[in-house]
């Protein structure tokens, strides 16, 4: 059955709202638009931007969550990237990291390869998959009031937490962070671990 609800949320409104009060939370962003959106919302040394590794954002988030159990770990990615890494939902659910929250910006299209229609616009329910895998909570968000009510869960609900936020395909200006993977890694490690990161 096709999803009949038309997305109304704008991704460049959603991401700043999500990150407004992030504190010292660690952030992993998926390939493409979610990286651009996070950077546009404000660069931060605790942002780990992925320029590649499609399908790997959630698993990188899991690794961080297990390595840093006292820190909240956030993953913001897209529906195409999440679809490529569906197996990660099962692994995350089995590990049950209490401090991990994943949000998918779901425009129901493959934005990085030409905006072809994606499976999530044809009935595939990512939140349903996360819930069936065993996530502590999983939901789909369609409206600004729903998003506002859910944001506290992003930071404080026992994990793993998952939300698919339906966003429009309206174009936004491309805002690109640093593209040097080594520099991104070193900056993130130093911000997280301090000088001992390089000992």
Tab-separated table of C-alpha atoms in Angstrom, residues 30-190:
chain	number	residue	atom	x	y	z
A	30	UNK	CA	25.034	10.125	6.427
A	31	UNK	CA	26.158	10.499	2.863
A	32	UNK	CA	24.929	13.575	0.980
A	33	UNK	CA	22.114	15.886	1.969
A	34	UNK	CA	22.038	15.074	5.678
A	35	UNK	CA	25.699	16.101	5.878
A	36	UNK	CA	24.936	19.339	4.025
A	37	UNK	CA	21.945	20.006	6.286
A	38	UNK	CA	23.926	19.514	9.494
A	39	UNK	CA	26.701	21.779	8.262
A	40	UNK	CA	24.173	24.438	7.212
A	41	UNK	CA	22.679	24.277	10.715
A	42	UNK	CA	26.098	25.139	12.178
A	43	UNK	CA	29.446	23.424	11.963
A	44	UNK	CA	30.636	21.721	15.146
A	45	UNK	CA	33.838	19.821	15.987
A	46	UNK	CA	31.732	16.922	17.306
A	47	UNK	CA	30.124	16.460	13.876
A	48	UNK	CA	31.460	13.423	12.024
A	49	UNK	CA	30.526	14.027	8.394
A	50	UNK	CA	30.424	11.051	6.045
A	51	UNK	CA	31.328	11.825	2.451
A	52	UNK	CA	31.086	8.188	1.494
A	53	UNK	CA	30.525	4.854	3.275
A	54	UNK	CA	26.930	4.724	2.057
A	55	UNK	CA	24.872	2.570	4.381
A	56	UNK	CA	27.348	2.943	7.232
A	57	UNK	CA	26.082	5.927	9.246
A	58	UNK	CA	24.000	3.929	11.722
A	59	UNK	CA	26.819	1.445	12.344
A	60	UNK	CA	29.356	4.210	12.904
A	61	UNK	CA	26.865	5.645	15.382
A	62	UNK	CA	26.630	2.253	17.079
A	63	UNK	CA	30.409	2.032	17.413
A	64	UNK	CA	30.555	5.491	18.978
A	65	UNK	CA	27.650	4.728	21.307
A	66	UNK	CA	29.375	1.586	22.575
A	67	UNK	CA	32.750	3.337	22.929
A	68	UNK	CA	31.271	6.419	24.639
A	69	UNK	CA	28.391	5.095	26.767
A	70	UNK	CA	28.140	8.309	28.805
A	71	UNK	CA	27.602	10.493	25.729
A	72	UNK	CA	24.457	10.801	23.629
A	73	UNK	CA	25.168	9.736	20.049
A	74	UNK	CA	22.963	11.083	17.275
A	75	UNK	CA	22.782	9.842	13.702
A	76	UNK	CA	21.097	11.941	11.024
A	77	UNK	CA	20.896	10.266	7.641
A	78	UNK	CA	18.691	9.880	4.590
A	79	UNK	CA	16.242	7.223	3.500
A	80	UNK	CA	18.409	5.957	0.626
A	81	UNK	CA	21.429	5.594	2.907
A	82	UNK	CA	19.329	3.850	5.563
A	83	UNK	CA	17.802	1.486	3.009
A	84	UNK	CA	21.304	0.418	1.997
A	85	UNK	CA	22.150	-0.325	5.640
A	86	UNK	CA	18.970	-2.051	6.809
A	87	UNK	CA	20.901	-4.881	8.430
A	88	UNK	CA	22.332	-2.367	10.877
A	89	UNK	CA	18.909	-2.019	12.501
A	90	UNK	CA	19.039	-5.648	13.636
A	91	UNK	CA	22.583	-5.345	14.980
A	92	UNK	CA	21.787	-2.105	16.817
A	93	UNK	CA	18.653	-3.622	18.332
A	94	UNK	CA	20.615	-6.647	19.573
A	95	UNK	CA	23.331	-4.442	21.117
A	96	UNK	CA	20.692	-2.126	22.646
A	97	UNK	CA	22.839	0.996	23.126
A	98	UNK	CA	20.950	3.142	25.607
A	99	UNK	CA	22.543	6.344	24.287
A	100	UNK	CA	21.931	6.029	20.518
A	101	UNK	CA	19.269	7.894	18.532
A	102	UNK	CA	18.822	7.682	14.767
A	103	UNK	CA	16.769	10.029	12.637
A	104	UNK	CA	16.148	9.531	8.941
A	105	UNK	CA	15.310	12.504	6.742
A	106	UNK	CA	12.949	10.720	4.382
A	107	UNK	CA	12.114	12.560	1.160
A	108	UNK	CA	11.104	9.267	-0.460
A	109	UNK	CA	13.682	9.752	-3.226
A	110	UNK	CA	17.296	8.848	-3.951
A	111	UNK	CA	18.587	12.396	-3.792
A	112	UNK	CA	22.258	11.733	-4.536
A	113	UNK	CA	21.678	9.801	-7.751
A	114	UNK	CA	19.052	11.895	-9.546
A	115	UNK	CA	15.906	11.969	-7.363
A	116	UNK	CA	14.549	8.628	-8.477
A	117	UNK	CA	11.516	7.513	-6.406
A	118	UNK	CA	12.629	5.427	-3.419
A	119	UNK	CA	11.000	2.499	-1.670
A	120	UNK	CA	9.825	4.576	1.300
A	121	UNK	CA	7.397	6.390	-1.006
A	122	UNK	CA	6.051	3.037	-2.136
A	123	UNK	CA	5.064	1.583	1.215
A	124	UNK	CA	8.353	0.589	2.877
A	125	UNK	CA	8.139	1.590	6.563
A	126	UNK	CA	11.581	2.235	8.056
A	127	UNK	CA	10.215	2.940	11.536
A	128	UNK	CA	8.218	-0.285	11.356
A	129	UNK	CA	11.410	-2.166	10.492
A	130	UNK	CA	13.290	-0.596	13.404
A	131	UNK	CA	10.443	-1.442	15.765
A	132	UNK	CA	10.266	-5.027	14.510
A	133	UNK	CA	14.033	-5.355	14.957
A	134	UNK	CA	13.661	-4.416	18.613
A	135	UNK	CA	14.379	-0.691	18.952
A	136	UNK	CA	13.180	0.754	22.248
A	137	UNK	CA	11.052	3.246	20.315
A	138	UNK	CA	10.453	4.001	16.650
A	139	UNK	CA	8.092	6.405	14.925
A	140	UNK	CA	7.330	8.273	11.709
A	141	UNK	CA	6.948	12.052	11.901
A	142	UNK	CA	4.855	14.026	9.431
A	143	UNK	CA	4.227	17.422	11.027
A	144	UNK	CA	5.948	20.224	12.932
A	145	UNK	CA	3.940	19.547	16.136
A	146	UNK	CA	4.914	15.872	15.998
A	147	UNK	CA	8.560	16.837	15.514
A	148	UNK	CA	8.521	19.310	18.396
A	149	UNK	CA	6.987	16.717	20.702
A	150	UNK	CA	9.527	14.075	19.649
A	151	UNK	CA	12.782	16.094	19.880
A	152	UNK	CA	13.200	15.504	23.658
A	153	UNK	CA	13.224	11.748	22.938
A	154	UNK	CA	16.103	12.328	20.530
A	155	UNK	CA	18.214	13.399	23.493
A	156	UNK	CA	16.871	11.609	26.545
A	157	UNK	CA	14.711	8.578	25.752
A	158	UNK	CA	16.357	5.215	26.462
A	159	UNK	CA	17.800	3.949	23.213
A	160	UNK	CA	18.058	2.785	20.694
A	161	UNK	CA	15.607	5.375	19.395
A	162	UNK	CA	14.538	5.748	15.754
A	163	UNK	CA	12.443	8.260	13.821
A	164	UNK	CA	11.734	8.695	10.144
A	165	UNK	CA	10.889	12.330	9.395
A	166	UNK	CA	9.043	12.840	6.137
A	167	UNK	CA	10.480	15.878	4.330
A	168	UNK	CA	9.775	17.505	0.986
A	169	UNK	CA	11.965	17.293	-2.096
A	170	UNK	CA	12.139	21.083	-2.374
A	171	UNK	CA	15.672	22.098	-3.411
A	172	UNK	CA	17.913	23.869	-0.902
A	173	UNK	CA	21.267	25.618	-1.367
A	174	UNK	CA	24.171	23.189	-1.269
A	175	UNK	CA	26.298	23.958	1.782
A	176	UNK	CA	29.410	21.816	1.919
A	177	UNK	CA	31.602	21.119	4.954
A	178	UNK	CA	35.254	20.174	4.824
A	179	UNK	CA	35.786	17.255	2.425
A	180	UNK	CA	39.084	16.002	3.840
A	181	UNK	CA	38.229	12.754	5.635
A	182	UNK	CA	41.469	12.660	7.591
A	183	UNK	CA	40.994	16.219	8.825
A	184	UNK	CA	37.383	15.490	9.815
A	185	UNK	CA	38.510	12.392	11.749
A	186	UNK	CA	41.318	14.231	13.563
A	187	UNK	CA	39.108	17.195	14.451
A	188	UNK	CA	36.406	14.898	15.829
A	189	UNK	CA	38.873	12.779	17.832
A	190	UNK	CA	40.549	15.827	19.347
